[in-house]
Amino acid sequence: MKFATKAIHAGVHPDPETGAIMTPIYQTSTYAQSSPGVNKGFEYSRTHNPTRTQLQDALAALDDGRHGLAFASGMAAIDCVMKLLKPGDELISTDDLYGGSYRLFTKVYEPLGIVCHFVPMRDLAAVREKISPRTKLIWVETPTNPLLNVIDVAGVAAIAKEAGALLAVDNTFSTPYLQLPLALGADISVYSLTKYMAGHSDTVMGGLVFNSDELLERLSFYQNACGGTPGPQDCFLVLRGLKTLHLRMQRHCENGRAVAEYLRQHPKVEHVYWPGFETHPNHAVAAKQMRDFGGMISFVLKGDKKEDAIAVLEKFQLFTLAESLGGVESLSGHPATMTHASIPPEQRRKAGLSDSLIRLSVGIEDAEDLIEDLAQAIG
Ligand SMILES: *Cc1c(COP(=O)(O)O)cnc(C)c1O
């Protein structure tokens, strides 16, 4: 089945009771049993809920995976993967990681004895250098947030296999429409469903997709034991969002290209970070592992002054200044004070994250209106 058909049909079945085409919101915490322990596969909604089950099946199908799990947020999904680690185990990740993931790894798991290494992962040699017999998990995010570095997933997968470590790929920026981590050799595909997957900036949720039955046993145990599960209403919203994922992503990519090209020729713009440019250092890898290049773009202004960036952000009319990304509406952000404020300034600078960097999540509005907004704000 092709992607567009899967986005609409995969994992979702008419309601067995009524034939309702849309998955009902099973707003219930518990389920009647005909005799103690005899039930219809549902006992308690932290463990299983029919709306969540359909979403989990849809997520698995879109990623060409066998199992899907949904969580109350992207961070709860990431936290569930981290619970696979034991004190003394080592994690290798990228040095321009999503700020919340960096915070979880360093502020929650390092004090519990997990050793975390952050390396410039677009260089595979930097990953190999940190491999040790204690390496248990490699954590990739690609393209990265907010510098749009591209990491060679198949290349890292080969290193992970050799080391006997699990490979998780945070695929939030790409979605399965643009990139299929499991097919590239990853063990777990990780999502903040809050972003492109739900797509309408109306819910916070997370998800995991993987193939291994052993991982299903371990991860679903933590999902239930720790309880970071989503409510059925939120699952319904993500299910609804997924039905237009392919259409939205197509437009995000078209508008992304138009905005990136406009910014690149603007005399006041110093540099545009977007993997679709042939001059991007990892363009070839992006072209190999992605269907298209997405709608996330970052740029710095000439002179690299924080005040100039803030003035532009304050002038935007359509690119609303807000946290988050991947919704139908265009958003702008200032990573140094917003999404990446939890990364220490020194670490930020080391990763090349300038204080004047502006990040855009290009929405699915008319491209001409978006470019007009950029023109009036940058001046
Ligand atoms: C937003 C985001 C997360 C965290 O997800 P929440 O749904 O906000 O908990 C993780 N990774 C990336 C790349 C993100 O953009």
Coordinates of C-alpha atoms and ligand atoms in Angstrom, one line a residue:
M1 CA 0.0 0.0 0.0
K2 CA 1.4 3.5 -0.9
F3 CA 1.8 6.2 1.7
A4 CA -1.2 8.3 0.9
T5 CA -3.5 5.3 1.2
K6 CA -1.9 4.1 4.4
A7 CA -2.2 7.6 5.9
I8 CA -6.0 7.3 5.5
H9 CA -6.7 3.6 6.0
A10 CA -3.9 1.9 7.8
G11 CA -4.6 0.5 11.3
V12 CA -8.0 2.0 11.4
H13 CA -11.1 -0.2 11.2
P14 CA -14.8 0.7 11.3
D15 CA -16.2 0.4 14.8
P16 CA -17.2 -3.2 15.4
E17 CA -20.3 -2.2 17.4
T18 CA -21.8 0.4 15.0
G19 CA -19.8 0.5 11.8
A20 CA -18.8 4.2 12.6
I21 CA -16.1 5.1 10.0
M22 CA -14.2 7.3 12.3
T23 CA -12.6 5.7 15.4
P24 CA -14.8 6.6 18.3
I25 CA -13.4 8.3 21.4
Y26 CA -13.6 5.6 24.0
Q27 CA -13.9 7.9 26.9
T28 CA -13.7 5.2 29.6
S29 CA -11.3 4.2 32.2
T30 CA -12.5 0.7 32.7
Y31 CA -14.3 -2.2 30.9
A32 CA -16.9 -4.8 32.0
Q33 CA -15.7 -8.3 32.7
S34 CA -18.1 -11.3 32.2
S35 CA -16.2 -13.3 34.9
P36 CA -13.1 -12.3 36.9
G37 CA -10.2 -11.9 34.4
V38 CA -12.5 -12.6 31.4
N39 CA -12.6 -9.5 29.2
K40 CA -12.6 -8.4 25.5
G41 CA -8.9 -7.5 25.6
F42 CA -9.4 -4.3 27.5
E43 CA -9.2 -4.1 31.3
Y44 CA -8.1 -0.6 32.3
S45 CA -7.3 2.4 30.0
R46 CA -3.8 3.0 31.2
T47 CA -3.0 -0.4 29.8
H48 CA -5.2 -0.4 26.7
N49 CA -7.8 1.8 25.2
P50 CA -9.4 1.1 21.8
T51 CA -8.9 4.6 20.4
R52 CA -5.2 4.4 21.4
T53 CA -4.9 0.9 19.9
Q54 CA -6.0 2.2 16.5
L55 CA -3.6 5.1 16.7
Q56 CA -0.7 2.8 17.7
D57 CA -1.5 0.5 14.7
A58 CA -1.7 3.5 12.4
L59 CA 1.7 4.8 13.6
A60 CA 3.2 1.4 13.1
A61 CA 1.8 1.1 9.6
L62 CA 3.1 4.6 8.5
D63 CA 6.6 3.8 9.6
D64 CA 6.6 0.3 8.0
G65 CA 7.0 -1.1 11.5
R66 CA 5.3 -3.9 13.4
H67 CA 4.6 -2.2 16.8
G68 CA 3.5 1.3 17.8
L69 CA 3.1 2.8 21.3
A70 CA 1.6 6.2 22.1
F71 CA 2.5 8.4 25.1
A72 CA 1.2 11.6 26.7
S73 CA 4.0 13.6 25.2
G74 CA 7.1 13.2 23.0
M75 CA 9.2 13.5 26.2
A76 CA 7.2 10.6 27.8
A77 CA 8.0 8.5 24.7
I78 CA 11.7 9.4 24.9
D79 CA 11.7 8.7 28.7
C80 CA 10.3 5.2 28.0
V81 CA 13.2 4.4 25.7
M82 CA 15.7 5.7 28.3
K83 CA 14.3 3.3 30.9
L84 CA 15.8 0.5 28.8
L85 CA 19.2 1.7 30.2
K86 CA 20.9 0.7 33.5
P87 CA 23.5 2.5 35.6
G88 CA 26.9 2.4 33.9
D89 CA 25.4 2.1 30.4
E90 CA 26.5 4.7 27.9
L91 CA 24.5 6.8 25.4
I92 CA 25.9 8.6 22.4
S93 CA 23.8 11.4 20.9
T94 CA 24.2 14.5 18.7
D95 CA 25.5 17.9 20.0
D96 CA 22.6 19.9 18.6
L97 CA 19.8 17.9 20.1
Y98 CA 16.3 19.0 20.9
G99 CA 16.7 20.9 24.2
G100 CA 14.1 18.8 26.1
S101 CA 15.9 15.6 25.2
Y102 CA 19.3 17.1 26.3
R103 CA 17.7 18.1 29.6
L104 CA 16.2 14.6 30.1
F105 CA 19.5 12.9 29.4
T106 CA 21.7 15.2 31.5
K107 CA 19.4 16.3 34.3
V108 CA 17.4 13.1 34.9
Y109 CA 19.5 10.1 33.6
E110 CA 23.1 11.2 34.2
P111 CA 22.4 11.5 37.9
L112 CA 21.1 7.9 37.8
G113 CA 24.4 6.7 36.4
I114 CA 23.8 6.8 32.6
V115 CA 26.9 8.2 30.9
C116 CA 25.9 10.5 28.0
H117 CA 28.2 11.6 25.2
F118 CA 27.2 14.4 22.8
V119 CA 29.2 14.5 19.5
P120 CA 28.9 16.2 16.1
M121 CA 27.1 13.2 14.6
R122 CA 27.2 14.3 11.0
D123 CA 30.8 13.1 11.3
L124 CA 30.5 9.3 11.7
A125 CA 34.1 9.1 13.0
A126 CA 33.0 11.2 16.0
V127 CA 30.4 8.5 16.8
R128 CA 32.9 5.6 16.4
E129 CA 35.3 7.4 18.7
K130 CA 32.9 7.2 21.7
I131 CA 31.9 3.6 21.2
S132 CA 32.8 1.4 24.2
P133 CA 31.6 -2.0 25.4
R134 CA 29.2 0.0 27.6
T135 CA 27.5 1.8 24.7
K136 CA 23.9 0.6 24.8
L137 CA 22.0 3.3 23.0
I138 CA 22.7 5.7 20.1
W139 CA 20.3 8.6 19.8
V140 CA 20.0 10.3 16.5
E141 CA 17.8 13.3 15.5
T142 CA 17.8 14.2 11.8
P143 CA 17.5 16.8 10.6
T144 CA 18.6 18.3 13.8
N145 CA 16.9 21.1 15.8
P146 CA 17.6 24.0 15.0
L147 CA 20.7 23.8 12.8
L148 CA 19.2 21.3 10.3
N149 CA 22.3 19.1 10.3
V150 CA 21.6 15.8 8.6
I151 CA 22.9 12.6 10.1
D152 CA 23.5 9.5 8.0
V153 CA 21.1 7.0 9.6
A154 CA 22.3 4.0 7.7
G155 CA 25.9 4.9 8.6
V156 CA 25.1 5.2 12.3
A157 CA 23.0 2.0 12.1
A158 CA 26.0 0.1 10.9
I159 CA 28.1 1.4 13.8
A160 CA 25.3 0.6 16.3
K161 CA 24.9 -3.0 15.0
E162 CA 28.7 -3.6 15.3
A163 CA 28.6 -2.3 18.8
G164 CA 25.5 -4.2 19.8
A165 CA 23.8 -1.0 20.8
L166 CA 20.2 0.0 20.0
L167 CA 19.7 2.9 17.6
A168 CA 16.8 5.3 18.2
V169 CA 16.0 8.0 15.7
D170 CA 13.9 11.0 16.7
N171 CA 12.0 11.4 13.4
T172 CA 9.8 14.3 14.6
F173 CA 11.1 16.8 11.9
S174 CA 10.9 14.3 9.0
T175 CA 7.8 12.2 9.8
P176 CA 7.5 8.9 8.0
Y177 CA 6.4 10.8 4.9
L178 CA 9.9 12.0 4.4
Q179 CA 12.0 9.4 6.1
L180 CA 11.7 5.8 7.4
P181 CA 14.2 5.2 10.1
L182 CA 13.5 1.5 10.6
A183 CA 14.1 0.8 6.9
L184 CA 17.4 2.6 7.2
G185 CA 18.5 0.3 10.0
A186 CA 17.2 2.0 13.2
D187 CA 15.6 -0.1 16.0
I188 CA 13.2 2.6 17.2
S189 CA 11.5 5.5 15.4
V190 CA 10.6 8.2 18.0
Y191 CA 8.0 11.0 17.6
S192 CA 6.8 14.1 19.2
L193 CA 3.3 13.6 17.7
T194 CA 2.6 17.1 18.8
K195 CA 4.3 18.5 15.7
Y196 CA 3.8 17.4 12.1
M197 CA 2.0 14.1 12.9
A198 CA -1.0 15.7 14.7
G199 CA -0.2 18.8 12.6
H200 CA -2.7 21.3 13.9
S201 CA -1.1 22.6 17.1
D202 CA -4.0 21.3 19.2
T203 CA -2.5 18.4 21.2
V204 CA 0.6 17.2 22.9
M205 CA 1.5 13.5 22.4
G206 CA 4.4 11.2 21.6
G207 CA 4.9 7.8 19.9
L208 CA 7.4 5.0 19.3
V209 CA 7.5 2.5 16.4
F210 CA 9.7 -0.6 16.2
N211 CA 9.8 -4.2 14.9
S212 CA 11.2 -6.3 17.8
D213 CA 8.8 -8.3 19.9
E214 CA 11.3 -8.2 22.8
L215 CA 11.2 -4.3 22.6
L216 CA 7.4 -4.5 22.6
E217 CA 7.5 -6.5 25.8
R218 CA 9.9 -4.2 27.5
L219 CA 8.6 -0.8 26.3
S220 CA 4.9 -1.6 26.7
F221 CA 5.8 -2.8 30.3
Y222 CA 7.2 0.6 31.0
Q223 CA 4.4 2.4 29.2
N224 CA 1.9 0.7 31.5
A225 CA 4.0 0.6 34.7
C226 CA 5.1 4.3 34.5
G227 CA 1.7 5.4 33.1
G228 CA 2.7 8.3 30.7
T229 CA -0.2 7.3 28.4
P230 CA -2.4 9.7 26.4
G231 CA -6.2 10.1 26.7
P232 CA -8.5 8.9 24.0
Q233 CA -9.5 12.4 22.9
D234 CA -5.9 13.2 22.1
C235 CA -5.5 9.9 20.3
F236 CA -8.5 10.8 18.2
L237 CA -7.0 14.2 17.3
V238 CA -3.7 12.6 16.1
L239 CA -5.6 10.0 14.1
R240 CA -7.5 12.8 12.4
G241 CA -4.2 14.7 11.7
L242 CA -2.5 11.6 10.2
K243 CA -5.2 11.4 7.5
T244 CA -3.7 14.5 5.8
L245 CA -0.1 14.0 6.7
H246 CA 1.0 13.4 3.1
L247 CA -0.8 16.5 1.8
R248 CA 0.4 18.8 4.6
M249 CA 4.0 17.5 4.2
Q250 CA 4.0 18.1 0.5
R251 CA 2.9 21.7 1.0
H252 CA 5.3 22.2 3.9
C253 CA 8.1 21.1 1.6
E254 CA 7.0 23.3 -1.3
N255 CA 6.7 26.4 0.9
G256 CA 9.9 25.5 2.7
R257 CA 11.8 25.6 -0.6
A258 CA 10.2 28.9 -1.6
V259 CA 11.1 30.5 1.8
A260 CA 14.6 29.1 1.9
E261 CA 15.3 30.4 -1.6
Y262 CA 13.9 33.8 -0.8
L263 CA 16.0 34.1 2.3
R264 CA 19.2 32.9 0.6
Q265 CA 19.1 35.8 -1.9
H266 CA 18.2 38.4 0.8
P267 CA 21.0 41.0 1.2
K268 CA 20.5 41.2 5.0
V269 CA 20.6 37.4 5.5
E270 CA 24.0 35.9 6.3
H271 CA 23.2 32.2 6.2
V272 CA 20.3 29.9 5.7
Y273 CA 20.2 26.4 7.2
W274 CA 18.1 24.1 5.0
P275 CA 19.1 20.6 3.8
G276 CA 17.6 21.1 0.4
F277 CA 20.4 23.4 -0.8
E278 CA 23.1 21.6 -2.7
T279 CA 25.6 23.7 -0.7
H280 CA 24.4 22.1 2.6
P281 CA 27.2 20.0 3.9
N282 CA 25.1 16.9 4.1
H283 CA 22.8 17.5 1.1
A284 CA 23.8 14.2 -0.5
V285 CA 22.9 12.2 2.6
A286 CA 19.6 14.1 2.9
A287 CA 18.8 13.4 -0.7
K288 CA 19.5 9.7 -0.2
Q289 CA 17.5 9.1 3.0
M290 CA 14.7 11.7 2.6
R291 CA 11.9 12.0 0.1
D292 CA 12.0 15.8 0.2
F293 CA 13.6 18.4 2.5
G294 CA 10.9 19.6 4.9
G295 CA 9.6 23.0 6.0
M296 CA 12.0 23.7 8.9
I297 CA 14.5 26.5 8.2
S298 CA 16.9 28.4 10.3
F299 CA 18.8 31.6 9.4
V300 CA 21.1 34.2 10.8
L301 CA 21.2 37.9 9.9
K302 CA 24.3 39.8 8.7
G303 CA 26.1 41.2 11.7
D304 CA 24.9 38.4 13.9
K305 CA 23.2 40.7 16.5
K306 CA 20.7 39.3 18.9
E307 CA 18.8 42.6 18.9
D308 CA 18.3 42.5 15.1
A309 CA 16.9 39.0 15.3
I310 CA 14.5 40.0 18.1
A311 CA 13.4 43.0 16.0
V312 CA 12.6 40.7 13.1
L313 CA 10.7 38.3 15.3
E314 CA 8.6 41.1 16.8
K315 CA 7.6 42.4 13.3
F316 CA 6.3 39.1 11.9
Q317 CA 2.6 39.1 11.2
L318 CA 2.1 35.5 9.9
F319 CA 5.1 33.7 11.4
T320 CA 3.7 33.8 14.9
L321 CA 6.4 33.8 17.6
A322 CA 5.8 30.6 19.6
E323 CA 7.4 27.4 20.8
S324 CA 6.7 24.3 18.8
L325 CA 6.6 23.5 15.1
G326 CA 5.0 21.4 12.4
G327 CA 1.4 22.8 12.6
V328 CA -0.5 24.1 9.6
E329 CA 0.3 27.7 10.6
S330 CA 3.8 29.2 10.2
L331 CA 5.7 29.8 13.4
S332 CA 8.9 31.5 14.3
G333 CA 11.2 31.0 17.2
H334 CA 14.5 32.2 18.8
P335 CA 16.2 28.9 20.0
A336 CA 18.7 30.6 22.2
T337 CA 16.0 32.0 24.5
M338 CA 13.2 29.6 23.8
T339 CA 13.5 25.9 22.8
H340 CA 17.3 25.6 23.6
A341 CA 17.5 27.8 26.7
S342 CA 18.0 24.7 28.8
I343 CA 21.3 24.0 26.9
P344 CA 24.1 26.0 28.6
P345 CA 25.4 29.0 26.5
E346 CA 28.9 27.5 26.2
Q347 CA 27.5 24.2 24.9
R348 CA 25.2 26.2 22.5
R349 CA 28.1 28.1 21.1
K350 CA 30.2 24.9 20.7
A351 CA 27.4 23.4 18.7
G352 CA 27.4 26.5 16.4
L353 CA 24.0 27.8 17.7
S354 CA 24.3 31.5 17.4
D355 CA 22.3 33.9 19.7
S356 CA 20.9 35.6 16.5
L357 CA 19.6 32.4 14.9
I358 CA 15.9 32.5 13.9
R359 CA 14.0 29.3 13.4
L360 CA 11.0 29.0 11.1
S361 CA 8.4 26.3 10.9
V362 CA 7.0 27.0 7.5
G363 CA 3.3 26.3 7.4
I364 CA 0.9 25.5 4.6
E365 CA -0.4 29.0 3.9
D366 CA 0.1 30.6 0.5
A367 CA 3.9 30.9 -0.2
E368 CA 3.6 34.5 -1.6
D369 CA 2.0 35.7 1.6
L370 CA 4.7 34.1 3.7
I371 CA 7.4 35.7 1.6
E372 CA 5.7 39.1 1.9
D373 CA 5.8 38.7 5.7
L374 CA 9.5 37.9 5.6
A375 CA 10.1 40.9 3.4
Q376 CA 8.4 43.4 5.7
A377 CA 9.9 41.9 8.9
I378 CA 13.5 41.7 7.7
G379 CA 13.2 45.0 5.8
Ligands
LIG1 C1 9.0 18.8 20.5 C2 10.0 17.8 20.3 C3 10.2 16.8 21.3 C4 9.4 16.7 22.6 O1 8.1 16.4 22.3 P1 6.8 16.9 23.3 O2 5.6 16.4 22.5 O3 6.9 18.4 23.3 O4 7.0 16.3 24.6 C5 11.2 15.9 21.0 N1 12.0 15.9 19.9 C6 11.8 16.9 19.0 C7 12.7 16.9 17.8 C8 10.8 17.9 19.2 O5 10.7 18.8 18.3

